[in-house]
C-alpha cells in the first residue's frame, strides 16, 4: 500500500515536475565546469532547446544572476535563489553560492543563442534584430536555421536581411547555381564585411564557374559604389556635427565679443556653468522624478540658460562694466574671473568629472549604410544649434532689445542721446550672450566631459570661430564654424587628427593675415571706442 | 589573441600623441610581429591632448574591423579624452562583443564620470582592481572610505579605490619598512634598505621590491567593465611578475635584460 502511494506520489511529482522543468539539470551542469569551452557548449545547447526556460537561464546568465551553489545551477537575484532547471524557488540560499562570471566570448555566444530563438518570435522588430545579429556570423550551424526562418518570413524588412544572411552562407555552397544567386543577391548589400567574403571568389582557383565570377565582380562594384556614397555622407555629417559644436561654443561669444567688443576669457566657464546646471537637473530628476528621467534634458535647456545668464549679469555688474573700451584690462579681469569660476565648481562639485548620461532617446544612432552610423546625440545637437541660431537671430532682428543692442554697437553715444539706456542694454546683451553659452554647455554635456576645467578646451576654438567669421557678425560665425568643422574632418580622414589640427591652425593664421576683418566685415561708419 | 580573449587577429593601437603611448605601441608592434601579426593588420592612430571628437577615428576603426578578421583596440588614450571616445563608441554601435577595447589607463576613478552602459564588456589591464576579494583589500577599501567620509571629500559616499592608489599605499608602507630597517631617513641609507622589501598588498599577493631595478613584482589582472563602473576580473597571472624596464621585444635592449 505504502509503495503504491509512493509511486503515485512520484508519478505526480514527475508530472508536476515535467510541466515546469523542461530543462534537463544535466545540461546545465556544464556551467559548473571551470572550462569555458564546456560553458560555451551549454549556451549552444540552450539555444537549440530554445524554449522559455532556456531563454530565462540565458537572460539570467547575461545579467550576472546565474550562480552555482550547493551543487546546483541557480538563478540568484541577491535575495532568493531559484533552481534554474526546474524554476522552483529554494527555501534557503546555499552558503557557498557564487555568481558565474560572463566574459565577452560567452556574451557573444549568448547573443547568438538568443538571436537564434528570436528568429521565430512573433514580433517583427525582434526578428529583425535577431536576423541582423546572425547575418554577420553565418556558419554551418546557423545556415539551416536561417533558411528555415527565411522560408516562413512574411515581413519585407526581415526578409531582406535574411536573404542577405542566407546568401552569405550560400557563397561557399557546393552548387554553382546557389553560389550564383547568392552573389547576385549580395549586390544589394551595403556591408563592407561582404566585400571581404566576395573578394577571394574572383580567383579562378577558388571559384571555378565563370558566370559566378562575373556576378561576384558586379556585386563588388555595386557594394563599393554604395560604400563610397555612405562614406562621403558620413564625413560631411561628422564635419557638420563638429561645426555645430563649434558654433554652440562660439555663439555666446559672437554676442559678447563680436557685438559688444568684450574680450571675455571666462566664456568657456559660462559653458561649464551650463553643463553643471544640466548635471544638477539630471540629479534632481533622478531623485524626484525617476519616471521622467529621459525628459531631464528638456528641463535643463531653460535652466542652463537662466543660470549662465545670471552668472553673466553678476560678472557684468561687478567687473566688466567698469572696463568697457579697455580690452587689455577686461582680458585680464575676465581671465581672473574664469579662475574663480573654475575653483568654485571644484569646491562645489569636486575636482573629478561628473557623469551626465545621454537620455535613452539620444543614445544609439541611425544606421545609414554598412558601417556609417549617424549617432542620435549628434543629430540632436545639429538641430539644437540651428534652433539656438534662429532664436538669437530673431532676438537681434525682431525685438526692441535687439534693435537697441545693434544701435549701441554702431554708435554708443548717439544711441544714448536718443534715449537708449545704454548701461542696461549692455547688461542685458551680456546676459544673453552668457545664457547662450549656457545653452552650449548643456549641449556639450551630451558628448564631452563635464568637469571644472572643461571650458578651457573650448575658449580657443570659440575665439577662432568668431575672429574668422568676422567680428560683429552672427552669419560669419555660422559660416566659420561649419567651414572649420568640415575642413578639420576632411583633413582628419586623410592625414590623421594631429596633422589636421596643425593644418587648420596654420590655415587660420594665414587667413587672418590676408583678411584681418574676417569672412564678413561690417560695412558703414563706425565710432571706434 | 587566445580563444579565451576573443581570438583577435587585427589590432588598432590608439593613443594620445605623447611618449607613453608611442613607446607602448612601439613595444606592442614588436610583440605582435613576434606573434606573426603582419603590419597590414595593425593600425596605429594618435590624437592630440584633449581631443574630443572621435567620429572620424571610430569610423576608421569600423572600416578596419570589417575586413573579416576579429579586431581588438588597444587604447592608451589619456585622461579626459576617454569619455568622448567611449561615448562615441557606444553611439556608433560598436559593442565589446564586436570590437573589444582594452585600455591601459582607464580605471575605477575614471569610470566615475562616465555613463558605463555603452562600455559593458570593454577591458582594462591593471595590477589591482577594487573588486578583488581578499581581507587585505576589504580593509584597505574600508580605511579609505572612512577617511573620505571623515574629511568630507566631495561625493564621499561613492569614492572608489584604484590601481594608482594601491601602488601609493604599498609604496609608502615599503618606504616606512625600509626606514625602520635602516634606522634612518637618510636617502642613501633608505635606498640601500629598500631592495627586497615585501608587503602584503590589497591585490592579494605579497609584493616584493626588485633588488636590482627597484620596481615592484606585481600581479597582472585583466578586468571587464561592469554596469556599475567596477571591473570583473576575467584573467590574472598566477603570481607577481618581475618588472622589465627594458622590453625584450625592442632591438638594442638585449644587453639590458639583467637589469
CSV table of N, CA and C in Angstrom, one decimal, chain A residues 265-408:
chain,number,residue,atom,x,y,z
A,265,UNK,N,37.4,86.2,-21.4
A,265,UNK,CA,38.2,84.9,-21.3
A,265,UNK,C,37.4,83.9,-20.4
A,266,UNK,N,36.4,84.4,-19.7
A,266,UNK,CA,35.6,83.5,-18.9
A,266,UNK,C,34.5,82.8,-19.7
A,267,UNK,N,34.5,83.0,-21.0
A,267,UNK,CA,33.4,82.5,-21.8
A,267,UNK,C,33.3,80.9,-21.7
A,268,UNK,N,34.5,80.3,-21.7
A,268,UNK,CA,34.5,78.8,-21.5
A,268,UNK,C,33.8,78.4,-20.2
A,269,UNK,N,34.0,79.2,-19.2
A,269,UNK,CA,33.5,78.8,-17.8
A,269,UNK,C,32.0,79.0,-17.8
A,270,UNK,N,31.4,79.9,-18.7
A,270,UNK,CA,30.0,80.0,-18.8
A,270,UNK,C,29.4,78.7,-19.5
A,271,UNK,N,30.2,78.2,-20.4
A,271,UNK,CA,29.8,76.9,-20.9
A,271,UNK,C,29.7,75.8,-19.8
A,272,UNK,N,30.8,75.9,-19.0
A,272,UNK,CA,30.9,74.9,-17.8
A,272,UNK,C,29.7,75.1,-16.9
A,273,UNK,N,29.3,76.4,-16.6
A,273,UNK,CA,28.2,76.6,-15.8
A,273,UNK,C,26.9,76.0,-16.4
A,274,UNK,N,26.7,76.1,-17.7
A,274,UNK,CA,25.6,75.5,-18.3
A,274,UNK,C,25.6,74.0,-18.2
A,275,UNK,N,26.8,73.4,-18.4
A,275,UNK,CA,26.9,71.9,-18.3
A,275,UNK,C,26.6,71.4,-16.9
A,276,UNK,N,27.1,72.2,-15.9
A,276,UNK,CA,26.9,71.8,-14.5
A,276,UNK,C,25.4,71.9,-14.1
A,277,UNK,N,24.7,73.0,-14.7
A,277,UNK,CA,23.3,73.1,-14.5
A,277,UNK,C,22.6,71.9,-15.0
A,278,UNK,N,23.0,71.4,-16.2
A,278,UNK,CA,22.4,70.2,-16.7
A,278,UNK,C,22.6,69.0,-15.8
A,279,UNK,N,23.8,68.9,-15.2
A,279,UNK,CA,24.1,67.8,-14.3
A,279,UNK,C,23.2,67.9,-13.1
A,280,UNK,N,23.0,69.1,-12.5
A,280,UNK,CA,22.2,69.3,-11.3
A,280,UNK,C,20.7,68.9,-11.7
A,281,UNK,N,20.2,69.3,-12.8
A,281,UNK,CA,18.9,69.0,-13.2
A,281,UNK,C,18.7,67.5,-13.3
A,282,UNK,N,19.7,66.9,-14.0
A,282,UNK,CA,19.7,65.4,-14.1
A,282,UNK,C,19.6,64.7,-12.7
A,283,UNK,N,20.4,65.2,-11.8
A,283,UNK,CA,20.3,64.7,-10.4
A,283,UNK,C,19.0,64.8,-9.8
A,284,UNK,N,18.4,66.0,-10.0
A,284,UNK,CA,17.0,66.3,-9.4
A,284,UNK,C,16.0,65.3,-10.0
A,285,UNK,N,16.1,65.1,-11.3
A,285,UNK,CA,15.1,64.2,-11.9
A,285,UNK,C,15.3,62.8,-11.4
A,286,UNK,N,16.6,62.4,-11.3
A,286,UNK,CA,16.8,61.0,-10.8
A,286,UNK,C,16.2,60.8,-9.4
A,287,UNK,N,16.3,61.9,-8.6
A,287,UNK,CA,15.9,61.8,-7.2
A,287,UNK,C,14.3,61.9,-7.1
A,288,UNK,N,13.8,62.9,-7.8
A,288,UNK,CA,12.4,63.2,-7.5
A,288,UNK,C,11.4,62.7,-8.6
A,289,UNK,N,11.9,62.6,-9.8
A,289,UNK,CA,11.0,62.2,-10.9
A,289,UNK,C,11.6,61.0,-11.7
A,290,UNK,N,11.9,59.9,-11.0
A,290,UNK,CA,12.7,58.9,-11.7
A,290,UNK,C,11.9,58.3,-13.0
A,291,UNK,N,10.6,58.5,-13.0
A,291,UNK,CA,9.9,58.0,-14.2
A,291,UNK,C,10.1,58.8,-15.4
A,292,UNK,N,10.5,60.1,-15.2
A,292,UNK,CA,10.6,61.0,-16.3
A,292,UNK,C,12.0,61.4,-16.6
A,293,UNK,N,13.0,60.5,-16.2
A,293,UNK,CA,14.4,60.9,-16.2
A,293,UNK,C,14.8,61.2,-17.6
A,294,UNK,N,14.2,60.6,-18.6
A,294,UNK,CA,14.6,60.9,-20.0
A,294,UNK,C,14.3,62.3,-20.4
A,295,UNK,N,13.4,62.9,-19.7
A,295,UNK,CA,13.0,64.3,-20.1
A,295,UNK,C,13.8,65.4,-19.4
A,296,UNK,N,14.9,64.9,-18.7
A,296,UNK,CA,15.6,66.0,-17.9
A,296,UNK,C,16.3,67.0,-18.8
A,297,UNK,N,16.7,66.5,-20.0
A,297,UNK,CA,17.4,67.4,-20.9
A,297,UNK,C,16.5,68.6,-21.3
A,298,UNK,N,15.3,68.4,-21.5
A,298,UNK,CA,14.4,69.4,-22.0
A,298,UNK,C,14.2,70.5,-20.9
A,299,UNK,N,14.2,70.0,-19.6
A,299,UNK,CA,14.1,70.9,-18.5
A,299,UNK,C,15.4,71.6,-18.3
A,300,UNK,N,16.5,71.0,-18.6
A,300,UNK,CA,17.8,71.6,-18.4
A,300,UNK,C,18.1,72.7,-19.4
A,301,UNK,N,17.4,72.7,-20.5
A,301,UNK,CA,17.7,73.8,-21.5
A,301,UNK,C,17.4,75.2,-21.0
A,302,UNK,N,16.2,75.4,-20.5
A,302,UNK,CA,15.9,76.8,-19.9
A,302,UNK,C,16.7,77.1,-18.7
A,303,UNK,N,16.9,76.0,-17.8
A,303,UNK,CA,17.6,76.2,-16.6
A,303,UNK,C,19.1,76.6,-16.9
A,304,UNK,N,19.8,75.9,-17.8
A,304,UNK,CA,21.2,76.2,-18.1
A,304,UNK,C,21.3,77.6,-18.6
A,305,UNK,N,20.3,78.0,-19.4
A,305,UNK,CA,20.3,79.4,-20.0
A,305,UNK,C,20.2,80.4,-18.8
A,306,UNK,N,19.2,80.2,-17.9
A,306,UNK,CA,19.0,81.2,-16.9
A,306,UNK,C,20.2,81.3,-15.9
A,307,UNK,N,20.7,80.1,-15.5
A,307,UNK,CA,21.8,80.1,-14.6
A,307,UNK,C,23.0,80.8,-15.2
A,308,UNK,N,23.4,80.5,-16.4
A,308,UNK,CA,24.5,81.1,-17.0
A,308,UNK,C,24.3,82.6,-17.2
A,309,UNK,N,23.0,83.0,-17.6
A,309,UNK,CA,22.7,84.4,-17.8
A,309,UNK,C,22.9,85.1,-16.4
A,310,UNK,N,22.5,84.5,-15.4
A,310,UNK,CA,22.6,85.1,-14.0
A,310,UNK,C,24.1,85.3,-13.7
A,311,UNK,N,24.9,84.3,-13.9
A,311,UNK,CA,26.3,84.5,-13.7
A,311,UNK,C,26.8,85.6,-14.6
A,312,UNK,N,26.4,85.7,-15.8
A,312,UNK,CA,26.8,86.7,-16.7
A,312,UNK,C,26.4,88.1,-16.2
A,313,UNK,N,25.2,88.2,-15.7
A,313,UNK,CA,24.8,89.5,-15.1
A,313,UNK,C,25.7,89.9,-14.0
A,314,UNK,N,26.0,89.0,-13.1
A,314,UNK,CA,26.9,89.2,-12.0
A,314,UNK,C,28.2,89.7,-12.4
A,315,UNK,N,28.8,89.0,-13.4
A,315,UNK,CA,30.1,89.4,-14.0
A,315,UNK,C,30.1,90.8,-14.5
A,316,UNK,N,29.0,91.1,-15.3
A,316,UNK,CA,28.9,92.4,-16.0
A,316,UNK,C,28.8,93.5,-14.9
A,317,UNK,N,27.9,93.3,-14.0
A,317,UNK,CA,27.6,94.4,-13.0
A,317,UNK,C,28.8,94.6,-12.1
A,318,UNK,N,29.5,93.5,-11.7
A,318,UNK,CA,30.6,93.7,-10.7
A,318,UNK,C,31.9,94.0,-11.3
A,319,UNK,N,32.2,93.5,-12.5
A,319,UNK,CA,33.6,93.7,-13.1
A,319,UNK,C,33.6,94.4,-14.5
A,320,UNK,N,32.9,93.8,-15.4
A,320,UNK,CA,33.1,94.1,-16.8
A,320,UNK,C,32.6,95.5,-17.1
A,321,UNK,N,31.5,96.0,-16.5
A,321,UNK,CA,31.0,97.3,-16.9
A,321,UNK,C,32.0,98.5,-16.6
A,322,UNK,N,32.9,98.2,-15.7
A,322,UNK,CA,33.9,99.3,-15.4
A,322,UNK,C,35.1,99.2,-16.5
A,323,UNK,N,35.0,98.2,-17.3
A,323,UNK,CA,36.2,98.0,-18.2
A,323,UNK,C,35.8,98.2,-19.7
A,324,UNK,N,34.6,98.6,-20.0
A,324,UNK,CA,34.3,98.8,-21.5
A,324,UNK,C,35.3,99.7,-22.2
A,325,UNK,N,35.7,99.2,-23.3
A,325,UNK,CA,36.6,100.1,-24.1
A,325,UNK,C,38.1,99.9,-23.6
A,326,UNK,N,38.3,99.0,-22.7
A,326,UNK,CA,39.7,98.8,-22.3
A,326,UNK,C,40.0,97.3,-22.4
A,327,UNK,N,40.2,96.9,-23.7
A,327,UNK,CA,40.3,95.4,-24.0
A,327,UNK,C,41.4,94.7,-23.1
A,328,UNK,N,42.5,95.3,-22.9
A,328,UNK,CA,43.6,94.6,-22.2
A,328,UNK,C,43.2,94.3,-20.8
A,329,UNK,N,42.6,95.3,-20.1
A,329,UNK,CA,42.2,95.1,-18.7
A,329,UNK,C,41.1,94.1,-18.6
A,330,UNK,N,40.1,94.2,-19.5
A,330,UNK,CA,39.0,93.3,-19.4
A,330,UNK,C,39.4,91.9,-19.7
A,331,UNK,N,40.5,91.7,-20.6
A,331,UNK,CA,41.0,90.4,-20.8
A,331,UNK,C,41.6,89.8,-19.6
A,332,UNK,N,42.4,90.6,-18.9
A,332,UNK,CA,43.0,90.1,-17.6
A,332,UNK,C,41.9,89.8,-16.5
A,333,UNK,N,41.0,90.8,-16.4
A,333,UNK,CA,40.0,90.6,-15.4
A,333,UNK,C,39.1,89.4,-15.6
A,334,UNK,N,38.7,89.2,-16.9
A,334,UNK,CA,37.8,88.1,-17.1
A,334,UNK,C,38.6,86.7,-17.0
A,335,UNK,N,39.9,86.8,-17.3
A,335,UNK,CA,40.7,85.6,-17.1
A,335,UNK,C,40.7,85.2,-15.6
A,336,UNK,N,40.8,86.3,-14.7
A,336,UNK,CA,40.8,86.1,-13.3
A,336,UNK,C,39.4,85.5,-12.9
A,337,UNK,N,38.3,86.1,-13.5
A,337,UNK,CA,37.0,85.6,-13.2
A,337,UNK,C,36.9,84.1,-13.6
A,338,UNK,N,37.5,83.7,-14.7
A,338,UNK,CA,37.4,82.3,-15.1
A,338,UNK,C,38.0,81.4,-14.1
A,339,UNK,N,39.2,81.8,-13.5
A,339,UNK,CA,39.8,81.0,-12.5
A,339,UNK,C,38.9,80.9,-11.2
A,340,UNK,N,38.2,82.0,-10.9
A,340,UNK,CA,37.3,82.0,-9.7
A,340,UNK,C,36.2,81.0,-10.0
A,341,UNK,N,35.7,81.0,-11.2
A,341,UNK,CA,34.5,80.1,-11.5
A,341,UNK,C,35.0,78.7,-11.5
A,342,UNK,N,36.2,78.4,-12.0
A,342,UNK,CA,36.7,77.0,-12.0
A,342,UNK,C,36.8,76.5,-10.6
A,343,UNK,N,37.4,77.4,-9.8
A,343,UNK,CA,37.6,76.9,-8.4
A,343,UNK,C,36.3,76.7,-7.7
A,344,UNK,N,35.3,77.6,-8.0
A,344,UNK,CA,34.0,77.5,-7.3
A,344,UNK,C,33.4,76.1,-7.7
A,345,UNK,N,33.5,75.8,-9.0
A,345,UNK,CA,32.9,74.5,-9.4
A,345,UNK,C,33.7,73.3,-8.7
A,346,UNK,N,35.0,73.5,-8.6
A,346,UNK,CA,35.8,72.4,-8.0
A,346,UNK,C,35.4,72.3,-6.5
A,347,UNK,N,35.1,73.4,-5.8
A,347,UNK,CA,34.7,73.3,-4.4
A,347,UNK,C,33.3,72.7,-4.3
A,348,UNK,N,32.4,73.1,-5.2
A,348,UNK,CA,31.0,72.7,-5.0
A,348,UNK,C,30.9,71.2,-5.5
A,349,UNK,N,31.5,70.8,-6.6
A,349,UNK,CA,31.2,69.5,-7.2
A,349,UNK,C,32.3,68.6,-7.1
A,350,UNK,N,33.5,69.0,-6.6
A,350,UNK,CA,34.6,68.1,-6.6
A,350,UNK,C,35.4,68.2,-7.9
A,351,UNK,N,36.7,67.9,-7.8
A,351,UNK,CA,37.6,68.1,-9.0
A,351,UNK,C,37.4,67.0,-10.1
A,352,UNK,N,36.7,65.9,-9.8
A,352,UNK,CA,36.5,64.9,-10.8
A,352,UNK,C,35.4,65.3,-11.8
A,353,UNK,N,35.5,64.7,-13.0
A,353,UNK,CA,34.4,64.9,-13.9
A,353,UNK,C,33.1,64.3,-13.3
A,354,UNK,N,32.0,64.9,-13.7
A,354,UNK,CA,30.7,64.3,-13.2
A,354,UNK,C,30.1,63.6,-14.4
A,355,UNK,N,29.1,62.7,-14.0
A,355,UNK,CA,28.5,61.9,-15.0
A,355,UNK,C,27.2,62.5,-15.5
A,356,UNK,N,27.2,62.8,-16.8
A,356,UNK,CA,25.9,63.2,-17.4
A,356,UNK,C,25.6,62.2,-18.5
A,357,UNK,N,24.4,61.5,-18.3
A,357,UNK,CA,24.0,60.4,-19.2
A,357,UNK,C,23.3,61.0,-20.4
A,358,UNK,N,23.4,60.3,-21.5
A,358,UNK,CA,22.6,60.6,-22.6
A,358,UNK,C,21.2,60.1,-22.3
A,359,UNK,N,20.1,60.8,-22.5
A,359,UNK,CA,18.8,60.2,-22.3
A,359,UNK,C,18.7,59.1,-23.4
A,360,UNK,N,17.8,58.1,-23.1
A,360,UNK,CA,17.8,57.0,-24.0
A,360,UNK,C,17.4,57.3,-25.4
A,361,UNK,N,16.6,58.4,-25.6
A,361,UNK,CA,16.2,58.8,-26.9
A,361,UNK,C,17.4,59.4,-27.7
A,362,UNK,N,18.5,59.7,-27.0
A,362,UNK,CA,19.6,60.3,-27.7
A,362,UNK,C,20.8,59.3,-27.8
A,363,UNK,N,20.6,58.0,-27.3
A,363,UNK,CA,21.6,57.0,-27.4
A,363,UNK,C,21.4,56.3,-28.8
A,364,UNK,N,22.5,55.6,-29.2
A,364,UNK,CA,22.4,54.9,-30.4
A,364,UNK,C,22.4,55.8,-31.6
A,365,UNK,N,22.0,55.3,-32.8
A,365,UNK,CA,22.1,56.1,-34.0
A,365,UNK,C,21.3,55.6,-35.1
A,366,UNK,N,21.3,56.3,-36.2
A,366,UNK,CA,20.6,55.9,-37.4
A,366,UNK,C,21.6,55.1,-38.2
A,367,UNK,N,21.4,53.9,-38.5
A,367,UNK,CA,22.3,53.1,-39.3
A,367,UNK,C,22.0,53.5,-40.8
A,368,UNK,N,23.0,54.1,-41.4
A,368,UNK,CA,22.7,54.6,-42.8
A,368,UNK,C,22.9,53.4,-43.8
A,369,UNK,N,24.2,53.1,-44.0
A,369,UNK,CA,24.5,52.0,-44.9
A,369,UNK,C,25.8,51.4,-44.4
A,370,UNK,N,25.9,50.1,-44.4
A,370,UNK,CA,27.1,49.5,-44.0
A,370,UNK,C,27.5,49.9,-42.6
A,371,UNK,N,28.7,50.5,-42.5
A,371,UNK,CA,29.2,50.9,-41.2
A,371,UNK,C,29.0,52.4,-40.9
A,372,UNK,N,28.2,53.1,-41.7
A,372,UNK,CA,28.0,54.5,-41.4
A,372,UNK,C,26.8,54.7,-40.5
A,373,UNK,N,27.1,55.2,-39.3
A,373,UNK,CA,26.0,55.4,-38.3
A,373,UNK,C,26.0,56.9,-38.0
A,374,UNK,N,24.8,57.5,-38.0
A,374,UNK,CA,24.7,58.9,-37.6
A,374,UNK,C,24.1,58.8,-36.1
A,375,UNK,N,25.0,59.1,-35.1
A,375,UNK,CA,24.5,59.0,-33.7
A,375,UNK,C,23.5,60.0,-33.4
A,376,UNK,N,22.5,59.6,-32.7
A,376,UNK,CA,21.4,60.5,-32.3
A,376,UNK,C,21.8,61.7,-31.6
A,377,UNK,N,22.8,61.6,-30.7
A,377,UNK,CA,23.1,62.8,-29.9
A,377,UNK,C,23.7,63.8,-30.8
A,378,UNK,N,24.4,63.4,-31.9
A,378,UNK,CA,24.9,64.4,-32.8
A,378,UNK,C,23.9,65.0,-33.7
A,379,UNK,N,22.9,64.2,-34.1
A,379,UNK,CA,21.8,64.7,-34.9
A,379,UNK,C,21.1,65.7,-34.1
A,380,UNK,N,20.8,65.4,-32.8
A,380,UNK,CA,20.0,66.3,-32.0
A,380,UNK,C,20.8,67.6,-31.8
A,381,UNK,N,22.1,67.5,-31.6
A,381,UNK,CA,22.9,68.7,-31.4
A,381,UNK,C,22.9,69.6,-32.6
A,382,UNK,N,23.0,69.0,-33.8
A,382,UNK,CA,23.0,69.9,-35.0
A,382,UNK,C,21.6,70.6,-35.1
A,383,UNK,N,20.5,69.9,-34.8
A,383,UNK,CA,19.2,70.6,-34.7
A,383,UNK,C,19.2,71.7,-33.7
A,384,UNK,N,19.7,71.4,-32.5
A,384,UNK,CA,19.7,72.3,-31.4
A,384,UNK,C,20.5,73.6,-31.8
A,385,UNK,N,21.7,73.4,-32.4
A,385,UNK,CA,22.5,74.6,-32.8
A,385,UNK,C,21.6,75.5,-33.8
A,386,UNK,N,20.9,74.8,-34.7
A,386,UNK,CA,20.1,75.6,-35.6
A,386,UNK,C,19.0,76.3,-34.9
A,387,UNK,N,18.4,75.7,-33.9
A,387,UNK,CA,17.4,76.3,-33.1
A,387,UNK,C,17.9,77.5,-32.3
A,388,UNK,N,19.0,77.4,-31.7
A,388,UNK,CA,19.6,78.5,-30.9
A,388,UNK,C,19.9,79.6,-31.8
A,389,UNK,N,20.5,79.3,-33.0
A,389,UNK,CA,20.8,80.3,-34.0
A,389,UNK,C,19.6,81.1,-34.4
A,390,UNK,N,18.5,80.4,-34.7
A,390,UNK,CA,17.3,81.1,-35.1
A,390,UNK,C,16.8,82.0,-34.0
A,391,UNK,N,16.8,81.5,-32.8
A,391,UNK,CA,16.4,82.2,-31.6
A,391,UNK,C,17.2,83.5,-31.5
A,392,UNK,N,18.5,83.5,-31.6
A,392,UNK,CA,19.3,84.7,-31.5
A,392,UNK,C,19.1,85.6,-32.6
A,393,UNK,N,18.9,85.1,-33.8
A,393,UNK,CA,18.7,85.9,-35.0
A,393,UNK,C,17.3,86.7,-34.8
A,394,UNK,N,16.3,86.0,-34.3
A,394,UNK,CA,15.0,86.7,-34.1
A,394,UNK,C,15.2,87.7,-33.0
A,395,UNK,N,15.9,87.4,-32.0
A,395,UNK,CA,16.1,88.3,-30.9
A,395,UNK,C,16.8,89.6,-31.4
A,396,UNK,N,17.8,89.4,-32.2
A,396,UNK,CA,18.6,90.6,-32.6
A,396,UNK,C,17.9,91.4,-33.7
A,397,UNK,N,17.1,90.7,-34.5
A,397,UNK,CA,16.5,91.4,-35.6
A,397,UNK,C,15.1,91.9,-35.4
A,398,UNK,N,14.3,91.2,-34.6
A,398,UNK,CA,12.9,91.4,-34.5
A,398,UNK,C,12.4,92.0,-33.2
A,399,UNK,N,13.3,92.1,-32.2
A,399,UNK,CA,12.8,92.6,-30.9
A,399,UNK,C,13.4,94.0,-30.7
A,400,UNK,N,12.8,94.7,-29.8
A,400,UNK,CA,13.2,96.1,-29.4
A,400,UNK,C,14.6,96.0,-28.8
A,401,UNK,N,14.8,95.0,-27.9
A,401,UNK,CA,16.1,94.9,-27.3
A,401,UNK,C,17.2,94.7,-28.3
A,402,UNK,N,16.9,93.8,-29.3
A,402,UNK,CA,17.9,93.6,-30.4
A,402,UNK,C,18.2,94.8,-31.1
A,403,UNK,N,17.2,95.6,-31.4
A,403,UNK,CA,17.4,96.9,-32.1
A,403,UNK,C,18.4,97.8,-31.2
A,404,UNK,N,18.1,97.9,-29.9
A,404,UNK,CA,18.9,98.7,-29.0
A,404,UNK,C,20.4,98.2,-29.0
A,405,UNK,N,20.5,96.9,-29.0
A,405,UNK,CA,21.9,96.3,-28.9
A,405,UNK,C,22.6,96.7,-30.2
A,406,UNK,N,21.9,96.6,-31.4
A,406,UNK,CA,22.6,97.0,-32.6
A,406,UNK,C,22.9,98.5,-32.6
A,407,UNK,N,22.0,99.2,-32.1
A,407,UNK,CA,22.2,100.7,-32.1
A,407,UNK,C,23.4,101.0,-31.2
A,408,UNK,N,23.5,100.4,-30.0
A,408,UNK,CA,24.6,100.7,-29.1
A,408,UNK,C,25.9,100.3,-29.8
